[in-house]
Amino acid sequence: MKNGTRQAGASIEPHLPDGPVERPTPLVTVFLVFLKLGLTSFGGPIAHLGYFRQTFVVQLRWLSEQRYADLVALCQFLPGPASSQVGMGVGLLRAGVPGALAAWVGFTLPSALLMILFGLGITGWGQHVPDGTLHGLKLVAVAVVAQAVWGMGKQSCRDSITATFAIATACACLIWPGAIAQIGGIVLAGAAGLLLFPATRPAREPALPPSVDRRWAALLLLLFFALLLGLPMAARAWPGHGLDLFDAFYRAGALVFGGGHVVLPLLQSAVVPPGWIGDSGFLAGYGAAQAMPGPLFTFAGYLGAAMSLPPNGWTGGLLCLAAIFVPSFLLLVGAMPFWDRLRGHARAQSALLGVNAAVVGILLAALYDPIWVSTVRTAPDFVLVLVALAMLMFWRLPPWIVVVAGATVGTLADRIG
């Protein structure tokens, strides 16, 4: 393989493993695909992984099942919103760093705009969404997650050992809920896979051309830690509400494992005690966020817009959104080149067999708690989940149609009841 010519100052280099190379996906295509997901992906981060798998593995075939499972495993290791990071990773693999940005903007834009508008004063929007509509959307999310667990389980749990890894990890996550059990399960399953499985070379796949040069990736990782350590000192040295905001939301995005609802206590402790927003306003925004598709981290946009001190409004909303997502972007783009190289090693494949099985276990545990226990309450609920699952798995309907059908049935059931 010949070395390509690199222009001085270029931050992106083609990363060309052996094998045929696929052409990059146009940025507008990446953006539009993720915009559609941002408009229709209800149900939280675990459900988003199900929507992503259906879109990128089954329908568009942008990624193989194995590559998608590896990407999910990497994002489970990293702090921040796992589903948003998986989306960034898909965009990065298909169109480089611009693709990662296009994927993030498309997936985040719909709920971010709605949450900022809500923070600007549309305070009744969340309360006007019928309870039946929200319940129908949550039931569809149960089916989406079940489909994802089934599909990834067939790929990653092909024998009794990997199935045991998945079940053991699921049990640990249910008995000891929290990030420690999740990360511990992944680490232990990876170590066990390294010991139990023979070294095997991964199957050769078409190479995806864009990637980040490893030197630039290392700089991004250094920037992540520099901001994490330096922002608090800068906020003390140069007092100002804008810098305080960026520091607080950056730390929330950088230090939370599990994403989604897990970040809420960090945000509450950051914005309510100083008086930046009242407790009732915080809870009102959280309630509205439940009605939104896309990432729950867009709650930061609401908080920034509703702040009592400037910068607030659109400026505050966009500032807080950028601050909470920047750590995820730096970590994901910085880690991807090293992860991609690691996954090509024979011994690393043995560990990844265990890691991917553990990820299935984490998803299986999340399918039960919080998704199942908080959503499926009656026999009609279970019926709607079964029908939605049949629509996805056997009738092969697009997820957005299933989402609309679930919302419609939930609304009608609420009115009839």
GROMACS .gro file of C-alpha atoms in nm:
model
  417
    1MET     CA    1   0.000   0.000   0.000
    2LYS     CA    2   0.153   0.330  -0.104
    3ASN     CA    3   0.176   0.630   0.119
    4GLY     CA    4  -0.054   0.909   0.008
    5THR     CA    5   0.056   1.271  -0.017
    6ARG     CA    6  -0.041   1.484   0.277
    7GLN     CA    7  -0.081   1.859   0.264
    8ALA     CA    8   0.080   2.060   0.541
    9GLY     CA    9  -0.164   2.137   0.822
   10ALA     CA   10  -0.425   1.883   0.711
   11SER     CA   11  -0.602   1.732   1.010
   12ILE     CA   12  -0.753   1.438   0.831
   13GLU     CA   13  -0.561   1.159   0.666
   14PRO     CA   14  -0.708   0.865   0.481
   15HIS     CA   15  -0.683   0.549   0.687
   16LEU     CA   16  -0.667   0.264   0.438
   17PRO     CA   17  -0.664  -0.091   0.573
   18ASP     CA   18  -0.623  -0.381   0.336
   19GLY     CA   19  -0.917  -0.466   0.116
   20PRO     CA   20  -1.153  -0.277  -0.115
   21VAL     CA   21  -1.233   0.078  -0.012
   22GLU     CA   22  -1.586   0.214  -0.005
   23ARG     CA   23  -1.651   0.565  -0.131
   24PRO     CA   24  -1.728   0.828   0.134
   25THR     CA   25  -2.093   0.906   0.191
   26PRO     CA   26  -2.194   1.262   0.093
   27LEU     CA   27  -2.231   1.494   0.392
   28VAL     CA   28  -2.584   1.593   0.297
   29THR     CA   29  -2.685   1.226   0.298
   30VAL     CA   30  -2.535   1.174   0.643
   31PHE     CA   31  -2.714   1.484   0.772
   32LEU     CA   32  -3.054   1.392   0.625
   33VAL     CA   33  -3.042   1.033   0.752
   34PHE     CA   34  -2.962   1.150   1.104
   35LEU     CA   35  -3.219   1.430   1.083
   36LYS     CA   36  -3.485   1.169   1.013
   37LEU     CA   37  -3.363   0.970   1.314
   38GLY     CA   38  -3.362   1.287   1.524
   39LEU     CA   39  -3.728   1.339   1.439
   40THR     CA   40  -3.844   0.983   1.504
   41SER     CA   41  -3.611   0.820   1.762
   42PHE     CA   42  -3.814   0.820   2.082
   43GLY     CA   43  -3.741   0.612   2.389
   44GLY     CA   44  -3.399   0.710   2.521
   45PRO     CA   45  -3.040   0.602   2.447
   46ILE     CA   46  -3.091   0.226   2.446
   47ALA     CA   47  -3.382   0.261   2.203
   48HIS     CA   48  -3.166   0.488   1.987
   49LEU     CA   49  -2.912   0.207   1.949
   50GLY     CA   50  -3.195  -0.008   1.819
   51TYR     CA   51  -3.301   0.256   1.567
   52PHE     CA   52  -2.939   0.300   1.459
   53ARG     CA   53  -2.888  -0.072   1.408
   54GLN     CA   54  -3.205  -0.101   1.201
   55THR     CA   55  -3.103   0.197   0.987
   56PHE     CA   56  -2.729   0.150   0.940
   57VAL     CA   57  -2.689  -0.228   0.956
   58VAL     CA   58  -3.017  -0.365   0.820
   59GLN     CA   59  -3.152  -0.098   0.584
   60LEU     CA   60  -2.862   0.112   0.452
   61ARG     CA   61  -2.586  -0.146   0.515
   62TRP     CA   62  -2.340   0.130   0.601
   63LEU     CA   63  -2.186  -0.095   0.868
   64SER     CA   64  -2.158  -0.466   0.918
   65GLU     CA   65  -2.314  -0.619   1.229
   66GLN     CA   66  -1.966  -0.678   1.371
   67ARG     CA   67  -1.842  -0.325   1.310
   68TYR     CA   68  -2.158  -0.180   1.465
   69ALA     CA   69  -2.120  -0.403   1.772
   70ASP     CA   70  -1.758  -0.292   1.808
   71LEU     CA   71  -1.860   0.074   1.785
   72VAL     CA   72  -2.129   0.029   2.051
   73ALA     CA   73  -1.873  -0.144   2.273
   74LEU     CA   74  -1.632   0.148   2.239
   75CYS     CA   75  -1.902   0.402   2.325
   76GLN     CA   76  -2.003   0.200   2.631
   77PHE     CA   77  -1.646   0.245   2.755
   78LEU     CA   78  -1.646   0.622   2.708
   79PRO     CA   79  -1.823   0.873   2.933
   80GLY     CA   80  -2.100   1.079   2.775
   81PRO     CA   81  -2.420   1.002   2.581
   82ALA     CA   82  -2.360   0.659   2.427
   83SER     CA   83  -2.622   0.690   2.151
   84SER     CA   84  -2.495   1.032   2.037
   85GLN     CA   85  -2.139   0.898   2.035
   86VAL     CA   86  -2.244   0.598   1.827
   87GLY     CA   87  -2.407   0.841   1.584
   88MET     CA   88  -2.089   1.050   1.568
   89GLY     CA   89  -1.892   0.730   1.512
   90VAL     CA   90  -2.111   0.627   1.220
   91GLY     CA   91  -2.072   0.973   1.066
   92LEU     CA   92  -1.695   0.961   1.124
   93LEU     CA   93  -1.663   0.624   0.954
   94ARG     CA   94  -1.873   0.731   0.657
   95ALA     CA   95  -1.747   1.087   0.596
   96GLY     CA   96  -1.466   1.177   0.838
   97VAL     CA   97  -1.481   1.451   1.099
   98PRO     CA   98  -1.730   1.659   0.893
   99GLY     CA   99  -1.949   1.348   0.883
  100ALA     CA  100  -1.934   1.317   1.262
  101LEU     CA  101  -2.045   1.680   1.294
  102ALA     CA  102  -2.321   1.633   1.036
  103ALA     CA  103  -2.447   1.325   1.220
  104TRP     CA  104  -2.449   1.508   1.554
  105VAL     CA  105  -2.626   1.815   1.415
  106GLY     CA  106  -2.890   1.611   1.233
  107PHE     CA  107  -2.968   1.387   1.529
  108THR     CA  108  -2.961   1.668   1.786
  109LEU     CA  109  -3.123   1.958   1.597
  110PRO     CA  110  -3.496   1.874   1.629
  111SER     CA  111  -3.506   1.822   2.005
  112ALA     CA  112  -3.249   2.098   2.067
  113LEU     CA  113  -3.464   2.357   1.888
  114LEU     CA  114  -3.778   2.246   2.070
  115MET     CA  115  -3.607   2.249   2.409
  116ILE     CA  116  -3.458   2.596   2.356
  117LEU     CA  117  -3.799   2.727   2.245
  118PHE     CA  118  -3.949   2.569   2.553
  119GLY     CA  119  -3.691   2.747   2.766
  120LEU     CA  120  -3.774   3.077   2.595
  121GLY     CA  121  -4.128   3.064   2.722
  122ILE     CA  122  -4.336   2.794   2.553
  123THR     CA  123  -4.386   2.645   2.897
  124GLY     CA  124  -4.711   2.469   2.825
  125TRP     CA  125  -4.587   2.255   2.536
  126GLY     CA  126  -4.479   1.954   2.741
  127GLN     CA  127  -4.803   1.949   2.939
  128HIS     CA  128  -5.012   1.954   2.619
  129VAL     CA  129  -4.872   1.623   2.493
  130PRO     CA  130  -5.136   1.359   2.580
  131ASP     CA  131  -5.021   1.096   2.828
  132GLY     CA  132  -5.146   0.825   2.592
  133THR     CA  133  -4.925   0.954   2.310
  134LEU     CA  134  -4.615   0.942   2.528
  135HIS     CA  135  -4.708   0.598   2.656
  136GLY     CA  136  -4.754   0.468   2.301
  137LEU     CA  137  -4.410   0.601   2.205
  138LYS     CA  138  -4.252   0.432   2.506
  139LEU     CA  139  -4.415   0.099   2.415
  140VAL     CA  140  -4.271   0.124   2.066
  141ALA     CA  141  -3.931   0.188   2.227
  142VAL     CA  142  -3.967  -0.144   2.414
  143ALA     CA  143  -4.011  -0.323   2.080
  144VAL     CA  144  -3.716  -0.137   1.926
  145VAL     CA  145  -3.484  -0.233   2.212
  146ALA     CA  146  -3.607  -0.594   2.205
  147GLN     CA  147  -3.530  -0.614   1.834
  148ALA     CA  148  -3.183  -0.469   1.890
  149VAL     CA  149  -3.107  -0.713   2.173
  150TRP     CA  150  -3.223  -1.005   1.960
  151GLY     CA  151  -3.024  -0.899   1.653
  152MET     CA  152  -2.704  -0.817   1.841
  153GLY     CA  153  -2.742  -1.130   2.052
  154LYS     CA  154  -2.750  -1.352   1.744
  155GLN     CA  155  -2.430  -1.187   1.622
  156SER     CA  156  -2.236  -1.166   1.950
  157CYS     CA  157  -2.362  -1.469   2.150
  158ARG     CA  158  -2.305  -1.763   1.919
  159ASP     CA  159  -2.196  -2.021   2.177
  160SER     CA  160  -2.251  -2.110   2.540
  161ILE     CA  161  -1.951  -1.908   2.664
  162THR     CA  162  -2.050  -1.576   2.506
  163ALA     CA  163  -2.413  -1.635   2.605
  164THR     CA  164  -2.294  -1.686   2.963
  165PHE     CA  165  -2.100  -1.359   2.947
  166ALA     CA  166  -2.416  -1.177   2.834
  167ILE     CA  167  -2.639  -1.333   3.099
  168ALA     CA  168  -2.386  -1.276   3.377
  169THR     CA  169  -2.343  -0.911   3.279
  170ALA     CA  170  -2.720  -0.861   3.262
  171CYS     CA  171  -2.761  -1.013   3.609
  172ALA     CA  172  -2.485  -0.794   3.751
  173CYS     CA  173  -2.637  -0.479   3.602
  174LEU     CA  174  -2.981  -0.565   3.742
  175ILE     CA  175  -2.852  -0.651   4.091
  176TRP     CA  176  -2.605  -0.360   4.111
  177PRO     CA  177  -2.747  -0.091   3.881
  178GLY     CA  178  -2.505   0.180   3.779
  179ALA     CA  179  -2.197   0.250   3.574
  180ILE     CA  180  -1.965   0.036   3.791
  181ALA     CA  181  -2.144  -0.289   3.706
  182GLN     CA  182  -2.161  -0.197   3.337
  183ILE     CA  183  -1.795  -0.105   3.300
  184GLY     CA  184  -1.684  -0.389   3.530
  185GLY     CA  185  -1.885  -0.640   3.326
  186ILE     CA  186  -1.725  -0.519   3.004
  187VAL     CA  187  -1.372  -0.531   3.148
  188LEU     CA  188  -1.417  -0.877   3.303
  189ALA     CA  189  -1.579  -1.020   2.988
  190GLY     CA  190  -1.297  -0.879   2.777
  191ALA     CA  191  -1.033  -1.033   3.005
  192ALA     CA  192  -1.215  -1.367   3.005
  193GLY     CA  193  -1.243  -1.359   2.627
  194LEU     CA  194  -0.871  -1.294   2.600
  195LEU     CA  195  -0.803  -1.605   2.810
  196LEU     CA  196  -1.068  -1.840   2.671
  197PHE     CA  197  -1.083  -1.772   2.298
  198PRO     CA  198  -0.804  -1.848   2.051
  199ALA     CA  199  -0.647  -1.560   1.863
  200THR     CA  200  -0.824  -1.512   1.529
  201ARG     CA  201  -0.791  -1.253   1.259
  202PRO     CA  202  -1.113  -1.056   1.196
  203ALA     CA  203  -1.295  -1.115   0.872
  204ARG     CA  204  -1.182  -0.871   0.605
  205GLU     CA  205  -1.438  -0.602   0.540
  206PRO     CA  206  -1.449  -0.319   0.287
  207ALA     CA  207  -1.239  -0.040   0.432
  208LEU     CA  208  -1.410   0.289   0.514
  209PRO     CA  209  -1.172   0.557   0.390
  210PRO     CA  210  -1.196   0.860   0.621
  211SER     CA  211  -1.034   0.855   0.961
  212VAL     CA  212  -0.832   1.084   1.185
  213ASP     CA  213  -0.455   1.077   1.191
  214ARG     CA  214  -0.343   0.925   1.521
  215ARG     CA  215  -0.129   1.226   1.612
  216TRP     CA  216  -0.428   1.457   1.578
  217ALA     CA  217  -0.642   1.205   1.766
  218ALA     CA  218  -0.393   1.210   2.054
  219LEU     CA  219  -0.410   1.591   2.056
  220LEU     CA  220  -0.790   1.575   2.081
  221LEU     CA  221  -0.763   1.343   2.380
  222LEU     CA  222  -0.513   1.579   2.542
  223LEU     CA  223  -0.750   1.870   2.473
  224PHE     CA  224  -1.030   1.679   2.646
  225PHE     CA  225  -0.826   1.644   2.966
  226ALA     CA  226  -0.685   1.996   2.939
  227LEU     CA  227  -1.037   2.143   2.931
  228LEU     CA  228  -1.155   1.915   3.209
  229LEU     CA  229  -0.874   2.030   3.438
  230GLY     CA  230  -0.829   2.383   3.307
  231LEU     CA  231  -1.186   2.514   3.289
  232PRO     CA  232  -1.241   2.518   3.669
  233MET     CA  233  -0.916   2.709   3.714
  234ALA     CA  234  -1.008   2.950   3.435
  235ALA     CA  235  -1.353   3.006   3.589
  236ARG     CA  236  -1.188   3.102   3.919
  237ALA     CA  237  -0.928   3.323   3.753
  238TRP     CA  238  -1.176   3.508   3.528
  239PRO     CA  239  -1.517   3.512   3.701
  240GLY     CA  240  -1.811   3.530   3.463
  241HIS     CA  241  -2.140   3.349   3.418
  242GLY     CA  242  -2.059   3.237   3.062
  243LEU     CA  243  -1.737   3.063   3.164
  244ASP     CA  244  -1.908   2.915   3.472
  245LEU     CA  245  -2.180   2.773   3.248
  246PHE     CA  246  -1.937   2.619   3.001
  247ASP     CA  247  -1.734   2.467   3.285
  248ALA     CA  248  -2.037   2.316   3.461
  249PHE     CA  249  -2.190   2.165   3.147
  250TYR     CA  250  -1.854   2.044   3.012
  251ARG     CA  251  -1.789   1.855   3.337
  252ALA     CA  252  -2.141   1.707   3.328
  253GLY     CA  253  -2.081   1.574   2.977
  254ALA     CA  254  -1.730   1.454   3.056
  255LEU     CA  255  -1.786   1.270   3.383
  256VAL     CA  256  -2.115   1.085   3.339
  257PHE     CA  257  -2.127   0.720   3.235
  258GLY     CA  258  -2.455   0.590   3.096
  259GLY     CA  259  -2.576   0.926   2.966
  260GLY     CA  260  -2.942   1.016   2.948
  261HIS     CA  261  -3.111   1.026   3.288
  262VAL     CA  262  -2.780   0.970   3.468
  263VAL     CA  263  -2.667   1.325   3.383
  264LEU     CA  264  -2.971   1.487   3.546
  265PRO     CA  265  -2.840   1.483   3.906
  266LEU     CA  266  -2.514   1.641   3.790
  267LEU     CA  267  -2.701   1.915   3.607
  268GLN     CA  268  -2.939   1.974   3.897
  269SER     CA  269  -2.653   2.018   4.143
  270ALA     CA  270  -2.479   2.253   3.899
  271VAL     CA  271  -2.765   2.491   3.814
  272VAL     CA  272  -3.021   2.488   4.097
  273PRO     CA  273  -2.814   2.559   4.415
  274PRO     CA  274  -2.643   2.870   4.261
  275GLY     CA  275  -2.987   3.005   4.169
  276TRP     CA  276  -2.932   2.995   3.793
  277ILE     CA  277  -3.273   2.828   3.757
  278GLY     CA  278  -3.540   2.730   4.008
  279ASP     CA  279  -3.618   2.372   4.105
  280SER     CA  280  -3.968   2.394   3.953
  281GLY     CA  281  -3.825   2.526   3.627
  282PHE     CA  282  -3.570   2.246   3.622
  283LEU     CA  283  -3.841   1.982   3.669
  284ALA     CA  284  -4.068   2.143   3.408
  285GLY     CA  285  -3.791   2.121   3.150
  286TYR     CA  286  -3.717   1.763   3.246
  287GLY     CA  287  -4.083   1.675   3.196
  288ALA     CA  288  -4.083   1.834   2.851
  289ALA     CA  289  -3.765   1.644   2.758
  290GLN     CA  290  -3.954   1.317   2.799
  291ALA     CA  291  -4.173   1.410   2.503
  292MET     CA  292  -3.878   1.474   2.270
  293PRO     CA  293  -3.712   1.240   2.023
  294GLY     CA  294  -3.335   1.235   2.002
  295PRO     CA  295  -3.080   1.270   2.283
  296LEU     CA  296  -3.190   1.369   2.633
  297PHE     CA  297  -2.871   1.577   2.660
  298THR     CA  298  -3.058   1.850   2.466
  299PHE     CA  299  -3.212   1.928   2.806
  300ALA     CA  300  -2.897   2.142   2.839
  301GLY     CA  301  -3.036   2.371   2.568
  302TYR     CA  302  -3.348   2.432   2.774
  303LEU     CA  303  -3.145   2.509   3.086
  304GLY     CA  304  -2.921   2.754   2.903
  305ALA     CA  305  -3.218   2.933   2.748
  306ALA     CA  306  -3.412   2.954   3.076
  307MET     CA  307  -3.125   3.083   3.292
  308SER     CA  308  -3.196   3.387   3.509
  309LEU     CA  309  -2.856   3.542   3.425
  310PRO     CA  310  -2.704   3.621   3.086
  311PRO     CA  311  -2.591   3.457   2.871
  312ASN     CA  312  -2.937   3.304   2.840
  313GLY     CA  313  -3.194   3.276   2.563
  314TRP     CA  314  -3.058   3.145   2.234
  315THR     CA  315  -2.700   3.230   2.330
  316GLY     CA  316  -2.720   3.045   2.660
  317GLY     CA  317  -2.899   2.749   2.505
  318LEU     CA  318  -2.642   2.704   2.228
  319LEU     CA  319  -2.353   2.757   2.472
  320CYS     CA  320  -2.478   2.485   2.708
  321LEU     CA  321  -2.549   2.246   2.421
  322ALA     CA  322  -2.197   2.290   2.286
  323ALA     CA  323  -2.042   2.251   2.632
  324ILE     CA  324  -2.220   1.926   2.719
  325PHE     CA  325  -2.149   1.759   2.382
  326VAL     CA  326  -1.789   1.877   2.322
  327PRO     CA  327  -1.637   1.615   2.558
  328SER     CA  328  -1.817   1.335   2.375
  329PHE     CA  329  -1.692   1.460   2.040
  330LEU     CA  330  -1.331   1.495   2.157
  331LEU     CA  331  -1.329   1.150   2.319
  332LEU     CA  332  -1.499   0.968   2.032
  333VAL     CA  333  -1.296   1.121   1.750
  334GLY     CA  334  -0.978   1.092   1.957
  335ALA     CA  335  -1.034   0.726   2.045
  336MET     CA  336  -1.159   0.594   1.710
  337PRO     CA  337  -0.824   0.560   1.527
  338PHE     CA  338  -0.669   0.366   1.817
  339TRP     CA  339  -0.979   0.151   1.855
  340ASP     CA  340  -0.991   0.076   1.482
  341ARG     CA  341  -0.627  -0.034   1.487
  342LEU     CA  342  -0.677  -0.237   1.805
  343ARG     CA  343  -0.975  -0.427   1.668
  344GLY     CA  344  -0.761  -0.550   1.377
  345HIS     CA  345  -0.526  -0.746   1.604
  346ALA     CA  346  -0.587  -1.116   1.651
  347ARG     CA  347  -0.563  -1.109   2.033
  348ALA     CA  348  -0.785  -0.803   2.051
  349GLN     CA  349  -1.053  -0.996   1.863
  350SER     CA  350  -1.055  -1.255   2.141
  351ALA     CA  351  -1.120  -0.982   2.397
  352LEU     CA  352  -1.383  -0.819   2.176
  353LEU     CA  353  -1.579  -1.144   2.163
  354GLY     CA  354  -1.625  -1.112   2.537
  355VAL     CA  355  -1.679  -0.735   2.530
  356ASN     CA  356  -1.952  -0.753   2.265
  357ALA     CA  357  -2.131  -1.027   2.457
  358ALA     CA  358  -2.119  -0.810   2.771
  359VAL     CA  359  -2.271  -0.519   2.577
  360VAL     CA  360  -2.562  -0.746   2.480
  361GLY     CA  361  -2.605  -0.820   2.850
  362ILE     CA  362  -2.613  -0.447   2.932
  363LEU     CA  363  -2.882  -0.391   2.668
  364LEU     CA  364  -3.076  -0.692   2.797
  365ALA     CA  365  -3.071  -0.553   3.150
  366ALA     CA  366  -3.183  -0.210   3.024
  367LEU     CA  367  -3.466  -0.375   2.831
  368TYR     CA  368  -3.605  -0.499   3.162
  369ASP     CA  369  -3.516  -0.203   3.384
  370PRO     CA  370  -3.593   0.078   3.329
  371ILE     CA  371  -3.766   0.025   2.993
  372TRP     CA  372  -3.998  -0.273   3.059
  373VAL     CA  373  -4.082  -0.218   3.425
  374SER     CA  374  -4.167   0.148   3.372
  375THR     CA  375  -4.368   0.103   3.052
  376VAL     CA  376  -4.547  -0.233   3.017
  377ARG     CA  377  -4.819  -0.220   3.281
  378THR     CA  378  -5.119  -0.403   3.136
  379ALA     CA  379  -5.207  -0.678   2.890
  380PRO     CA  380  -5.298  -0.422   2.617
  381ASP     CA  381  -4.953  -0.269   2.664
  382PHE     CA  382  -4.794  -0.608   2.603
  383VAL     CA  383  -5.015  -0.657   2.295
  384LEU     CA  384  -4.898  -0.326   2.148
  385VAL     CA  385  -4.534  -0.421   2.213
  386LEU     CA  386  -4.584  -0.755   2.034
  387VAL     CA  387  -4.752  -0.589   1.735
  388ALA     CA  388  -4.479  -0.324   1.713
  389LEU     CA  389  -4.214  -0.599   1.732
  390ALA     CA  390  -4.388  -0.789   1.450
  391MET     CA  391  -4.402  -0.471   1.241
  392LEU     CA  392  -4.028  -0.424   1.283
  393MET     CA  393  -3.898  -0.783   1.264
  394PHE     CA  394  -4.138  -0.969   1.037
  395TRP     CA  395  -4.325  -0.710   0.833
  396ARG     CA  396  -4.005  -0.505   0.787
  397LEU     CA  397  -4.179  -0.171   0.819
  398PRO     CA  398  -3.964   0.144   0.861
  399PRO     CA  399  -3.924   0.246   1.225
  400TRP     CA  400  -4.087   0.586   1.173
  401ILE     CA  401  -4.409   0.416   1.062
  402VAL     CA  402  -4.406   0.204   1.378
  403VAL     CA  403  -4.344   0.518   1.586
  404VAL     CA  404  -4.641   0.699   1.430
  405ALA     CA  405  -4.862   0.392   1.471
  406GLY     CA  406  -4.766   0.353   1.838
  407ALA     CA  407  -4.832   0.721   1.912
  408THR     CA  408  -5.169   0.704   1.733
  409VAL     CA  409  -5.283   0.391   1.914
  410GLY     CA  410  -5.171   0.532   2.248
  411THR     CA  411  -5.360   0.856   2.187
  412LEU     CA  412  -5.681   0.676   2.083
  413ALA     CA  413  -5.659   0.439   2.378
  414ASP     CA  414  -5.618   0.736   2.616
  415ARG     CA  415  -5.925   0.909   2.473
  416ILE     CA  416  -6.140   0.596   2.476
  417GLY     CA  417  -6.029   0.511   2.830
   0.00000   0.00000   0.00000
